[in-house]
CSV table of C-alpha atoms and ligand atoms in Angstrom, one decimal:
chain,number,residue,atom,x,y,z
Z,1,UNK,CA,0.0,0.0,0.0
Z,2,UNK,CA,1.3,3.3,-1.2
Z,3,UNK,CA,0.7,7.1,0.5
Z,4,UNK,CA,-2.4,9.2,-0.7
Z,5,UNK,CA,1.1,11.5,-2.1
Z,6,UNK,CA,3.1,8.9,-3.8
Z,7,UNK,CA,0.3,7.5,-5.6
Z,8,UNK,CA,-0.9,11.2,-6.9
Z,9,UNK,CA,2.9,12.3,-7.9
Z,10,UNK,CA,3.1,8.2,-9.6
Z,11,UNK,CA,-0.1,9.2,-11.9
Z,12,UNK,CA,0.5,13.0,-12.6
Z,13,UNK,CA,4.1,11.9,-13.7
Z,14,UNK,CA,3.0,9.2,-16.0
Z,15,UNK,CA,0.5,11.9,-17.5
Z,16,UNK,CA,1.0,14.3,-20.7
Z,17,UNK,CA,-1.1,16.8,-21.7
Z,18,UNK,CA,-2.7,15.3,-25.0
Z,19,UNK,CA,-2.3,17.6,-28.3
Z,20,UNK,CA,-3.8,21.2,-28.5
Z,21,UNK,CA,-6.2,22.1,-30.3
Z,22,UNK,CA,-7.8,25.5,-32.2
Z,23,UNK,CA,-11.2,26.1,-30.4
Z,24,UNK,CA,-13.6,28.6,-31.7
Z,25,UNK,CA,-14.2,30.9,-28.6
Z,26,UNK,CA,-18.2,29.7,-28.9
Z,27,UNK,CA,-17.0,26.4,-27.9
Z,28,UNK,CA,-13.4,26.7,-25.2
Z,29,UNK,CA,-15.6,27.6,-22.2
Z,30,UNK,CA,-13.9,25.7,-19.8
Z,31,UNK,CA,-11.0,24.6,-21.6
Z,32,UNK,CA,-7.6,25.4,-20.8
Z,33,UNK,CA,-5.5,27.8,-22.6
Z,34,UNK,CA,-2.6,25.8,-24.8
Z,35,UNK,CA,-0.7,28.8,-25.0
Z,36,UNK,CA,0.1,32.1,-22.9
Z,37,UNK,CA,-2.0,34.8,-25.1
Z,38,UNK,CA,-1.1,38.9,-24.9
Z,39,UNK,CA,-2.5,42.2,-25.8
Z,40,UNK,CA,-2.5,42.6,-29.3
Z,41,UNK,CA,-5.2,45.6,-29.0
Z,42,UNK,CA,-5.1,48.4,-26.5
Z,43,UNK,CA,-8.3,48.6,-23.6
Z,44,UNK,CA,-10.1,50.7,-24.5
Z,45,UNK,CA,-8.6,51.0,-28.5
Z,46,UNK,CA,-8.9,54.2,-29.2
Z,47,UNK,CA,-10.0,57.7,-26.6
Z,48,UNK,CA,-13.4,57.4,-26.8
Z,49,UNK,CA,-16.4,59.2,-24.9
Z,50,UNK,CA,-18.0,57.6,-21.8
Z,51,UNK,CA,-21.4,59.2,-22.4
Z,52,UNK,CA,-24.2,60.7,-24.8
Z,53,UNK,CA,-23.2,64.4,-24.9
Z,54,UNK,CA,-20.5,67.0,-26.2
Z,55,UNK,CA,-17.0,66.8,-26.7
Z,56,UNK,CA,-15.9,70.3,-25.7
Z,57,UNK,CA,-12.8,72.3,-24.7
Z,58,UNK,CA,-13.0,72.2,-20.8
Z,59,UNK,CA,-10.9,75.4,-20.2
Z,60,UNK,CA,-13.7,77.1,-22.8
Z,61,UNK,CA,-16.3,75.4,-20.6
Z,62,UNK,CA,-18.0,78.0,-18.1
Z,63,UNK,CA,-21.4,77.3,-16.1
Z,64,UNK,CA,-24.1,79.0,-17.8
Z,65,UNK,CA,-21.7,79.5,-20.8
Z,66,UNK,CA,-22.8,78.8,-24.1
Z,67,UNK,CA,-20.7,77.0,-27.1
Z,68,UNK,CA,-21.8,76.1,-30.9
Z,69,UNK,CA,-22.1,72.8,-31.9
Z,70,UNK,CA,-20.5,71.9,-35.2
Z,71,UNK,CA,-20.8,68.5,-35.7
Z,72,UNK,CA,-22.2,64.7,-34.9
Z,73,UNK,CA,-20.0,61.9,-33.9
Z,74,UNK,CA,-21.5,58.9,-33.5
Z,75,UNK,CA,-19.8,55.6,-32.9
Z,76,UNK,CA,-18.6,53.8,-35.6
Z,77,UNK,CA,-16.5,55.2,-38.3
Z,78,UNK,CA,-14.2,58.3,-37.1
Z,79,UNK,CA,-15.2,61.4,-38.9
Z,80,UNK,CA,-12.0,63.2,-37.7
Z,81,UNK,CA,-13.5,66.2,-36.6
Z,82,UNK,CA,-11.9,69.1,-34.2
Z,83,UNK,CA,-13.6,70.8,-31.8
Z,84,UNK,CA,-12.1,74.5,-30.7
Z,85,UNK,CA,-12.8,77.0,-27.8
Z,86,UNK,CA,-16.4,77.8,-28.0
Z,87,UNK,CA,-17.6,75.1,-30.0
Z,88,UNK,CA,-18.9,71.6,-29.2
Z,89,UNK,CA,-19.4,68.4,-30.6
Z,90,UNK,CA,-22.5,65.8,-30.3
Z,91,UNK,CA,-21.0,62.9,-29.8
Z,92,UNK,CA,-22.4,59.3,-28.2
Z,93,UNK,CA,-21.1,56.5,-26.0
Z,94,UNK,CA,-18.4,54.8,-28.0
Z,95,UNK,CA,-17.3,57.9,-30.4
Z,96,UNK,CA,-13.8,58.4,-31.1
Z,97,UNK,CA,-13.1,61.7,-29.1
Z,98,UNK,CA,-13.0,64.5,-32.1
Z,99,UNK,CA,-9.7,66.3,-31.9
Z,100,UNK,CA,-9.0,69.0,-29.4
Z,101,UNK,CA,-11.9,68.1,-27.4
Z,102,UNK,CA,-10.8,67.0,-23.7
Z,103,UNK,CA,-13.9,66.6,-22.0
Z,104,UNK,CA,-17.6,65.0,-22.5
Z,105,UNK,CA,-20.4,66.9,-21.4
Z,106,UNK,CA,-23.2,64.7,-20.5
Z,107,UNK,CA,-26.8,65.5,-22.1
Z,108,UNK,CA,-28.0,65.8,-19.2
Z,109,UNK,CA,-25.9,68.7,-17.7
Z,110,UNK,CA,-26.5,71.4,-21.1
Z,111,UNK,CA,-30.5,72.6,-22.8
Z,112,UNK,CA,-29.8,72.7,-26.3
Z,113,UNK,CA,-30.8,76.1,-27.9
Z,114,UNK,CA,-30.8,75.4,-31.9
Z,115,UNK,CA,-27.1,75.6,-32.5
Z,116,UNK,CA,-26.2,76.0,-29.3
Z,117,UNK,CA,-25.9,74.5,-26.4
Z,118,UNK,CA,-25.5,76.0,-22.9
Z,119,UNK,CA,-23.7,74.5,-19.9
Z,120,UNK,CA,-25.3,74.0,-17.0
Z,121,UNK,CA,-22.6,72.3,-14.9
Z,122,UNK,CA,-18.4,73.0,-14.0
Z,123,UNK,CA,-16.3,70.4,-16.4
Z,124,UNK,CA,-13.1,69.6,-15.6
Z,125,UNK,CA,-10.8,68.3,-18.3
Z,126,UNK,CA,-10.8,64.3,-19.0
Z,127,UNK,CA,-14.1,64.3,-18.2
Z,128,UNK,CA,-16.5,61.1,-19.1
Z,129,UNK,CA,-13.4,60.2,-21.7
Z,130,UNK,CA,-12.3,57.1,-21.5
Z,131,UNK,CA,-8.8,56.9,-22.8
Z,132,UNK,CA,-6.7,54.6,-25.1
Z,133,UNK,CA,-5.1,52.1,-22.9
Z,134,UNK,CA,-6.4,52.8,-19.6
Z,135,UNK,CA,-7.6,49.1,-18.8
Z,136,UNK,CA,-5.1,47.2,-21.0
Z,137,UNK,CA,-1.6,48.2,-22.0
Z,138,UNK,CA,-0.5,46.2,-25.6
Z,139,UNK,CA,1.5,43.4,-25.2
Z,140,UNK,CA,0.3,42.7,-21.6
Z,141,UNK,CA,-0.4,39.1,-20.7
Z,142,UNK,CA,-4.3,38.4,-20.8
Z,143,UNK,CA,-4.5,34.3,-20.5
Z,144,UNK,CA,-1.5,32.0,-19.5
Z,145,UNK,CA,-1.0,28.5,-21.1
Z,146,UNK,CA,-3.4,26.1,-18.6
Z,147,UNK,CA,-5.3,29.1,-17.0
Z,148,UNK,CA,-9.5,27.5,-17.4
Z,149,UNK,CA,-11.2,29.7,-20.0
Z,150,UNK,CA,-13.9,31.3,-18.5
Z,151,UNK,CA,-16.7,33.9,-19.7
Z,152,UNK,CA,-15.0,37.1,-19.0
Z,153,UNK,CA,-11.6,35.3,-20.3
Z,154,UNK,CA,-13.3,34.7,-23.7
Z,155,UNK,CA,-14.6,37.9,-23.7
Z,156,UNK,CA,-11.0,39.5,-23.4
Z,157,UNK,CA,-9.9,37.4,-26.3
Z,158,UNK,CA,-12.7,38.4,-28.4
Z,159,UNK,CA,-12.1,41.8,-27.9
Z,160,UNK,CA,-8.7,41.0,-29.2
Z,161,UNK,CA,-10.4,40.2,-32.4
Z,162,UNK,CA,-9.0,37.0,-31.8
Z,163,UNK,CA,-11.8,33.9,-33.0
Z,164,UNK,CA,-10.0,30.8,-32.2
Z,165,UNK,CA,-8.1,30.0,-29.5
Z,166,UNK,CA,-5.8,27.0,-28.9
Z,167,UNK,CA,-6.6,25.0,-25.7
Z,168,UNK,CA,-5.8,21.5,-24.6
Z,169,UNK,CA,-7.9,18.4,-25.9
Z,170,UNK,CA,-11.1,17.4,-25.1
Z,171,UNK,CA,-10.7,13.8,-22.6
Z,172,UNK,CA,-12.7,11.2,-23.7
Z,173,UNK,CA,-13.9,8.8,-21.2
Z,174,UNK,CA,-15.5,5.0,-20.6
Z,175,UNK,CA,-17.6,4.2,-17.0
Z,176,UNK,CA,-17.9,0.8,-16.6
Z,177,UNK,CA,-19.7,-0.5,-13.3
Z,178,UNK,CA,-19.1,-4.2,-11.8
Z,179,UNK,CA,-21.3,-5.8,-9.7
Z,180,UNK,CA,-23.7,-8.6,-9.9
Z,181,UNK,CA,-25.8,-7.1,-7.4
Z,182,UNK,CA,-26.4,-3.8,-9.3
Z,183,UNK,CA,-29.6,-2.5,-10.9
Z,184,UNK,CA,-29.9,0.5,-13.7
Z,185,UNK,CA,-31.6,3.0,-12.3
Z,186,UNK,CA,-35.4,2.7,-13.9
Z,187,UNK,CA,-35.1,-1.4,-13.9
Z,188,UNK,CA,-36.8,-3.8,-11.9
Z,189,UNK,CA,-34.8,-4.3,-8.7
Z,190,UNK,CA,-35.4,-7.8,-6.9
Z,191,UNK,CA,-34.4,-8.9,-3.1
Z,192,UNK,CA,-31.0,-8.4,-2.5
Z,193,UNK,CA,-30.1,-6.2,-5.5
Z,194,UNK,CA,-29.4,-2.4,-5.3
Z,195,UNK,CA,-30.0,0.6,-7.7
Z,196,UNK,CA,-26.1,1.4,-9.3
Z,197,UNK,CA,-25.8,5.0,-8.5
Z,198,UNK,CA,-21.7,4.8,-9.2
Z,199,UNK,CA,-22.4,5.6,-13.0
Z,200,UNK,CA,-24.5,8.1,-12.4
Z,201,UNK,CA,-22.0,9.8,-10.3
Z,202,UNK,CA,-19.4,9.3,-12.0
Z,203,UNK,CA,-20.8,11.2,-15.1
Z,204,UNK,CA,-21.1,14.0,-13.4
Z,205,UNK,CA,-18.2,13.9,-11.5
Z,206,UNK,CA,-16.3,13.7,-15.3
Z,207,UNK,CA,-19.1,16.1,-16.7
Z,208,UNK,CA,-17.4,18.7,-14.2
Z,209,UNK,CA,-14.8,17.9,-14.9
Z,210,UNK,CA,-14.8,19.4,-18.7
Z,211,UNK,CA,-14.5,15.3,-19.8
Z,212,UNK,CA,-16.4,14.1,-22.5
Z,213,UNK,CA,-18.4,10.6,-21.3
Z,214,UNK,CA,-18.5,8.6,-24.2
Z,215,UNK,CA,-19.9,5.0,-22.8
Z,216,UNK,CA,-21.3,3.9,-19.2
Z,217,UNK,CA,-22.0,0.1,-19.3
Z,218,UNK,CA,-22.4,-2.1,-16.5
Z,219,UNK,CA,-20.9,-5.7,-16.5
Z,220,UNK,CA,-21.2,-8.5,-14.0
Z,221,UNK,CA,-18.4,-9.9,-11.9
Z,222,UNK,CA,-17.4,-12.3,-14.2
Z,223,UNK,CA,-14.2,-12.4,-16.3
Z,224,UNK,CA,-15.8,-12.4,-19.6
Z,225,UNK,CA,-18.2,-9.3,-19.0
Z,226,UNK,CA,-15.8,-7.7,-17.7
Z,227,UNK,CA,-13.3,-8.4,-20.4
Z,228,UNK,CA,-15.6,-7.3,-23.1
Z,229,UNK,CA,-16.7,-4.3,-21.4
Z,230,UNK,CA,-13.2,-3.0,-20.7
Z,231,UNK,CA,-12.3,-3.8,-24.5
Z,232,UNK,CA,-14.6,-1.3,-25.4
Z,233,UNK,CA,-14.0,1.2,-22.5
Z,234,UNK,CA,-10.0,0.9,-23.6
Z,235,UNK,CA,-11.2,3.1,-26.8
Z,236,UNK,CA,-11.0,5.8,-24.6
Z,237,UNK,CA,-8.4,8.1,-22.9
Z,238,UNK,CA,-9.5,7.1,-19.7
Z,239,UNK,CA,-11.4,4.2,-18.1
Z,240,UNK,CA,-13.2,4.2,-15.1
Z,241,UNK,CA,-14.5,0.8,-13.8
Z,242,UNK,CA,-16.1,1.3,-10.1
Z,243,UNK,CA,-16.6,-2.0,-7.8
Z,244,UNK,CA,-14.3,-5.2,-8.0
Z,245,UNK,CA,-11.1,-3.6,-7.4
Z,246,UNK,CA,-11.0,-5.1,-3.8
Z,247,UNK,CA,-9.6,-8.1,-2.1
Z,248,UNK,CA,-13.0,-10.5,-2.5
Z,249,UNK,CA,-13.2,-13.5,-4.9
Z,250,UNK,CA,-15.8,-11.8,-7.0
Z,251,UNK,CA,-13.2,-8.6,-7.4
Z,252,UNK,CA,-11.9,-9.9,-10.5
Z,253,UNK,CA,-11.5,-6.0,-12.5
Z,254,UNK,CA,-7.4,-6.6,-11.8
Z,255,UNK,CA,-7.4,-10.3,-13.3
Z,256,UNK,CA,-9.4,-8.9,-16.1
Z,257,UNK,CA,-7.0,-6.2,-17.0
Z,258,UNK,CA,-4.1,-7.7,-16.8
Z,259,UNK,CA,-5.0,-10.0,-19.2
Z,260,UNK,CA,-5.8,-7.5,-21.7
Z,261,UNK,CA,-2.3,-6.3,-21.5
Z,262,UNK,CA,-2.9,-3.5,-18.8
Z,263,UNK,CA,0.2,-2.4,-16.8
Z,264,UNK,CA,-0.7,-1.9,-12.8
Z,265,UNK,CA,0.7,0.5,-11.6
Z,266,UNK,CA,-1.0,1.3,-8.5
Z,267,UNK,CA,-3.1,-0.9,-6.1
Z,268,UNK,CA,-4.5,-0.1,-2.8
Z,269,UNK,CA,-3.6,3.5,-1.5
Z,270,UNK,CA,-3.5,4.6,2.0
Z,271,UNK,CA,-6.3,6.8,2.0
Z,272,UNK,CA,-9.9,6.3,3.4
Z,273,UNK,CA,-12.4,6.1,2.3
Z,274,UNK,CA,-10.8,4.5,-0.8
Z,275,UNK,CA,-7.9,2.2,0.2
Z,276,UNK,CA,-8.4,-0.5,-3.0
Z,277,UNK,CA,-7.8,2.2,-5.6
Z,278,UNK,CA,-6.5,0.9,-8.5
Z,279,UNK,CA,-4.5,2.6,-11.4
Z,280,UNK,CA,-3.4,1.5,-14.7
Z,281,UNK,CA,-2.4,1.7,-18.7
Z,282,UNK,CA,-3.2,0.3,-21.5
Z,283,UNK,CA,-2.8,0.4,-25.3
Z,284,UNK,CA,-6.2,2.1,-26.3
Z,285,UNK,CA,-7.8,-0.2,-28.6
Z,286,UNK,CA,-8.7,0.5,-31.7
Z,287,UNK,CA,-12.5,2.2,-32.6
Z,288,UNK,CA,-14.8,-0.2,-34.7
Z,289,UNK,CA,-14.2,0.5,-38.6
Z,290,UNK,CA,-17.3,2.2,-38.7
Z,291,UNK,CA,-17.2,4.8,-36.0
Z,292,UNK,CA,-16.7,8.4,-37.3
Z,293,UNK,CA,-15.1,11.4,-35.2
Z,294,UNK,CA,-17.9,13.7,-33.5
Z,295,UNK,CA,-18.8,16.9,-34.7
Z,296,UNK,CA,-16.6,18.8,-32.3
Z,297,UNK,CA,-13.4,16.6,-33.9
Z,298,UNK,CA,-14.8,17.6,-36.6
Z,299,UNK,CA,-15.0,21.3,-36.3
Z,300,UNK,CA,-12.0,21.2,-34.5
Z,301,UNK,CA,-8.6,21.9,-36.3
Z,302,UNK,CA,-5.1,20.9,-34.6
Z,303,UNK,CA,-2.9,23.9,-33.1
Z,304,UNK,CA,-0.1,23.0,-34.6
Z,305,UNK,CA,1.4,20.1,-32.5
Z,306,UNK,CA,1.1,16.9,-33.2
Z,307,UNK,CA,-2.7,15.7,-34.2
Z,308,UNK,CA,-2.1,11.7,-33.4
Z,309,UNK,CA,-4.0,11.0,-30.5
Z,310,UNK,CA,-2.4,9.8,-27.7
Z,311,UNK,CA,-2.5,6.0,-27.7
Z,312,UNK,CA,-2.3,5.4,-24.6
Z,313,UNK,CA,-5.8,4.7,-22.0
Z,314,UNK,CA,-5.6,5.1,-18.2
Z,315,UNK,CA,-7.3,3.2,-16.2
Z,316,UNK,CA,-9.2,4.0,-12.8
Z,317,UNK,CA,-10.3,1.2,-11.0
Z,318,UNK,CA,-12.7,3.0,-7.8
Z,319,UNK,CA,-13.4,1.3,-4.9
Z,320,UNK,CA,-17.3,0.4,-5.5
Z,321,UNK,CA,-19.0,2.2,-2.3
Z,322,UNK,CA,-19.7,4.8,-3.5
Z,323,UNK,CA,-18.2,7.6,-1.0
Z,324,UNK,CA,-14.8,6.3,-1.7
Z,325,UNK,CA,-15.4,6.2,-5.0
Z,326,UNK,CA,-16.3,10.1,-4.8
Z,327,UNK,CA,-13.2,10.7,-3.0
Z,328,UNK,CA,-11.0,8.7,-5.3
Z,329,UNK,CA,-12.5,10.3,-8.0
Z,330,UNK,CA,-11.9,14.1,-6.6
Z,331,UNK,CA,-8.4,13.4,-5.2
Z,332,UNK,CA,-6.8,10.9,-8.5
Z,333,UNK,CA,-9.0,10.7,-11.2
Z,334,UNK,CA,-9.6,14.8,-11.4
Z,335,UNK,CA,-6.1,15.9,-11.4
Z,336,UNK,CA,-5.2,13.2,-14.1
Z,337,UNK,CA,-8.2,14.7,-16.4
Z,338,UNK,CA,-7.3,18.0,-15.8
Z,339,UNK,CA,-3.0,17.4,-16.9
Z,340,UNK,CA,-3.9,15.7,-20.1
Z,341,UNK,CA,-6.7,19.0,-20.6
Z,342,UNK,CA,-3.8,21.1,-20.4
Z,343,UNK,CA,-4.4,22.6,-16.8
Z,344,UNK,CA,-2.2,24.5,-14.5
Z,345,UNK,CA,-4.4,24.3,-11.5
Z,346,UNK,CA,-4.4,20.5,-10.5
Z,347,UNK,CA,-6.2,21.1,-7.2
Z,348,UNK,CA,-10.0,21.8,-5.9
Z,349,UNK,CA,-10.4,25.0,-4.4
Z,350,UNK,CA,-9.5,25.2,-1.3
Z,351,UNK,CA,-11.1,27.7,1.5
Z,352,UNK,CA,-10.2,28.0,5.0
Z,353,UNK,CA,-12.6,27.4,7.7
Z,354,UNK,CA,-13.4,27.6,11.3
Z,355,UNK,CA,-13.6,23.4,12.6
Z,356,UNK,CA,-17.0,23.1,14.9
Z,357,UNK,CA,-15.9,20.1,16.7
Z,358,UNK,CA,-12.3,18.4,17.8
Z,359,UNK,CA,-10.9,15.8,15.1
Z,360,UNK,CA,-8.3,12.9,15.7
Z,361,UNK,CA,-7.7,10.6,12.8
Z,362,UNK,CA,-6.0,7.4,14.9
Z,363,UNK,CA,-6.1,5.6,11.7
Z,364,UNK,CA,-3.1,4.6,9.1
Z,365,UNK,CA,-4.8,6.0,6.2
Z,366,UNK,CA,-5.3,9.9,5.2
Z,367,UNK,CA,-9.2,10.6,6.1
Z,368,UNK,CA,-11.3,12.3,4.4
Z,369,UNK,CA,-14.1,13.5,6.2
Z,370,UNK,CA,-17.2,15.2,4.7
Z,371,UNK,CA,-18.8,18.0,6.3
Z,372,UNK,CA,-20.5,21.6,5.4
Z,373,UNK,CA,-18.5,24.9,4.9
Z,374,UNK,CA,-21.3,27.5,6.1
Z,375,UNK,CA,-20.6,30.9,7.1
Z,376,UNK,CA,-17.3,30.0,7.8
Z,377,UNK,CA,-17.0,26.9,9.6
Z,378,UNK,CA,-16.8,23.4,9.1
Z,379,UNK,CA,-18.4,20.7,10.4
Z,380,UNK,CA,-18.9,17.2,9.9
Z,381,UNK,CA,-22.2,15.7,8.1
Z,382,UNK,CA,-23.8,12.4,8.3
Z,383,UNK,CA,-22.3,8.9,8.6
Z,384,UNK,CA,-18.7,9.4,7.9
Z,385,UNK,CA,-18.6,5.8,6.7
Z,386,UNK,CA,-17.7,4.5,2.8
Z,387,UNK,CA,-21.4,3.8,1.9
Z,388,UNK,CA,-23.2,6.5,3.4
Z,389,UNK,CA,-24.0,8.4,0.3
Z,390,UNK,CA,-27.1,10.4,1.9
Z,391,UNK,CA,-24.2,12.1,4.0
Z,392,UNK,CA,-22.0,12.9,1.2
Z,393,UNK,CA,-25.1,14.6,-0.9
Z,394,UNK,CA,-25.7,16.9,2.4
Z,395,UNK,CA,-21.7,17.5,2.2
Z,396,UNK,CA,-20.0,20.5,0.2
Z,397,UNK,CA,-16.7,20.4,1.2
Z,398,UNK,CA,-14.0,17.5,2.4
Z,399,UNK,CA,-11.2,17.5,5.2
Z,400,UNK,CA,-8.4,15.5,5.0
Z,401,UNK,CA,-6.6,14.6,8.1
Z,402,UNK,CA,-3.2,13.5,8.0
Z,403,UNK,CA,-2.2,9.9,9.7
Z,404,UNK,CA,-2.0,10.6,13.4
Z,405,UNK,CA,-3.1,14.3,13.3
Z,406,UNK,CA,-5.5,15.9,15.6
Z,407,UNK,CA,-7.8,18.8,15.4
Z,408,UNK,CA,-9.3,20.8,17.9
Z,409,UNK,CA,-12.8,22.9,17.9
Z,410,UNK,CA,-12.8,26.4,16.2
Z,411,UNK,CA,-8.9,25.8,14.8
Z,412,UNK,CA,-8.8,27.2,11.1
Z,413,UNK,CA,-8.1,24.8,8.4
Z,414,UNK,CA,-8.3,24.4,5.3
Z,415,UNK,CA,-11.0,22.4,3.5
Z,416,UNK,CA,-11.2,21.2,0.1
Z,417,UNK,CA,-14.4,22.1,-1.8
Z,418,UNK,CA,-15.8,20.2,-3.8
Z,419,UNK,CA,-18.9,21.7,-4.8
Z,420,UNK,CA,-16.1,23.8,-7.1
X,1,AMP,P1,-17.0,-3.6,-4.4
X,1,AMP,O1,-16.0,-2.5,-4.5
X,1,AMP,O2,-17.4,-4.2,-5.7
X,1,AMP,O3,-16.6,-4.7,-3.4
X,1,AMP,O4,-18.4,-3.0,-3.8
X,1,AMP,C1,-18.4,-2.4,-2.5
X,1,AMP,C2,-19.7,-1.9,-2.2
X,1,AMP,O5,-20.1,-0.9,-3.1
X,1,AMP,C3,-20.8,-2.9,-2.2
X,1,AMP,O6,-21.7,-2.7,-1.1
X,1,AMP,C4,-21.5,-2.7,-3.5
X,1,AMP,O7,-22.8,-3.1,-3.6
X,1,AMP,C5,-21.4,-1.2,-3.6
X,1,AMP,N1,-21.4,-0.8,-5.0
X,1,AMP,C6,-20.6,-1.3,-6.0
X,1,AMP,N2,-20.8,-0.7,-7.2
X,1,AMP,C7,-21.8,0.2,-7.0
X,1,AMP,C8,-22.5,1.1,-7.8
X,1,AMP,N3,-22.2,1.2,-9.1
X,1,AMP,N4,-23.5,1.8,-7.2
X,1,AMP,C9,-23.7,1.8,-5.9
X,1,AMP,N5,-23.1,0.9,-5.1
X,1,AMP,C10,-22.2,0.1,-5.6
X,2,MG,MG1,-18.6,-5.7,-6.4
């Protein structure tokens, strides 16, 4: 059995972020940049006026004064015009600011008089003008390589005038649930069976993720289910298979893959919930002749680097109750999506909180316990056991105490959120 930390630094390291690809921005919402992207464009571009109103001369600008307009800007093109002592110009949110003006009067401060308008306020010079640069210098850095896309990211690239943007692949993933006792949700469940929930979680957990779930398909604990099913999950970049990674004669997921080739790397972790972890690679087997790329392949064009996909699939084996298949999920499977998507950030947000109650973890595994971050504090919700799944879905956050450590009430500490 390895540490929580060895087995993490044993997958990142066999992990490479997969080629890059050109998005357009419609579609990298929550992608991760493949490059580091600057200022091409100035913030605001050009000076330009900050209200409806006049571009005047402030020093010709008295209260009560009156000045002559002799001209319209609106936005759009730039008419080039000049403004002079005693003379205004109409001009609207967005115009380019006409020459010699250096101040906006708003509409509302002046009563227009035919030609004329008159002043009804002080101005000051630099008024309502918002100038070339201000926000964002040229050449500054707007998105680092494996910083997450996000809207008001996508927004700064557009205004760049930039369309496509290259970001990390897209991870394709299999779920494949093991258990004789398990029941699709919507089935017929007889005595002694239970509803499979693991699936259902874990597509949401990889949905969050940014992954792209392309098969969920339950087999039965028997070799030959199993090895069919994980044929076709091996298609993928990633296979998740929950249940029968354990110790019991019906675990038979590790049998299974090694016989299709897989290399184990990792088995049984000292963490808990979650100590039969499994982790593995394979050759990713071939699609069927007749399976064609998806739209987004597609649509998508390659950013330069290499376009063969990566051949290689890993394999997730999750302990089958299904909190520590949550936790083993958040704490190995996210970061391992998130490297071959290109991302920086590895970790869940972390926030630190006030602990409501005292904490000893006397076991010789890492322990994750599952609790509610509210106003501030922390404290621990439902059965902290690795089946109670009512606990975990009234749980938005996660503690992990160290082997040995000890916590005492209202201490701050960090928790992990996973309600990211
Ligand atoms: P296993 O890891 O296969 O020994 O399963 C451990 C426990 O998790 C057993 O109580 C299983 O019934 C339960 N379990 C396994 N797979 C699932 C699943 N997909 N959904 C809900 N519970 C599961
Ligand atoms: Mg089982």
């Amino acid at each position: 059995m390895i540490s929580e930390e060895q087995a993490r630094k044993k997958i990142l390291e066999t992990i490479r972020p997969l080629p890059s690809r050109l998005l357009p921005l419609s579609e990298a919402l929550g992608s991760f940049a493949a490059e580091d992207y600057f200022a091409r464009l100035p913030l605001p571009t050009f000076d330009n006026s900050a209200m409806d109103g006049y571009a005047v001369v402030a020093s010709s600008c008295a209260k009560g004064g009156r000045l002559r307009v002799t001209g319209e800007q609106p936005a759009g093109r730039d008419k080039q015009l000049r403004v002079s002592s005693g003379e205004a110009v109409r001009i609207f949110t967005g115009a380019p600011i006409p020459t010699g003006a250096d101040a906006i009067v708003m509409q509302e401060d002046i009563t227009r008089d035919g030609e004329e308008i008159v002043i009804n306020t002080g101005v000051e010079a630099g008024e309502f003008i918002r100038r070339r640069g201000c926000d964002l210098a040229e050449g500054q850095g707007i998105l680092a390589k494996g910083e997450r896309l996000r809207s008001a990211t996508i927004a700064l690239l557009a205004s760049q005038g930039i369309a496509d943007v290259a970001v990390g692949a897209e991870v394709n993933a299999a779920i494949i649930s093991t258990g004789d006792e398990l029941v699709k949700p919507g089935g017929k469940r007889d005595p002694g069976q239970i509803y499979e929930s693991n699936s259902a979680l874990l597509n949401a957990l990889l949905e969050r993720c940014g992954a792209a779930v392309n098969s969920a398909e339950h087999c039965r604990d028997e070799r030959e289910s199993l090895i069919e099913g994980i044929k076709r999950g091996m298609r993928n970049h990633v296979l998740i298979i929950s249940g029968g990674v354990s110790v019991g004669e019906h675990d038979l997921v590790k049998d299974a893959l090694r016989e299709l080739g897989a290399q184990i790397e990792i088995w049984r972790v000292a963490i808990k919930p979650g100590k039969p972890f499994l982790f593995g690679r394979m050759q990713q087997s071939k699609p069927s002749p007749h399976s064609s790329p998806s739209a987004r392949e597609r649509r998508t064009r390659s950013a330069g680097q290499s376009s063969v996909p990566d051949a290689e699939c890993l394999v997730f084996g999750l302990p089958g109750n299904p909190v520590s298949a949550f936790v083993t999920f958040l704490q190995f499977v996210r970061p391992a999506i998130l490297k071959m998507m290109g991302a920086t950030n590895l970790d869940l947000p972390q926030l630190p909180a006030k602990l409501a109650v005292d904490l000893t973890n006397e076991g010789d595994r890492a322990h994750y316990i599952r609790g509610k971050l509210e106003h501030g504090k922390f404290f621990p919700v439902g059965r902290q056991e690795s089946h109670a799944l009512f606990g975990l879905s009234q749980s938005n956050a996660l503690l992990r105490l160290d082997l040995g450590q000890s916590l005492k009430a209202d201490e701050i500490v960090d928790v992990q959120i996973w309600d990211w």
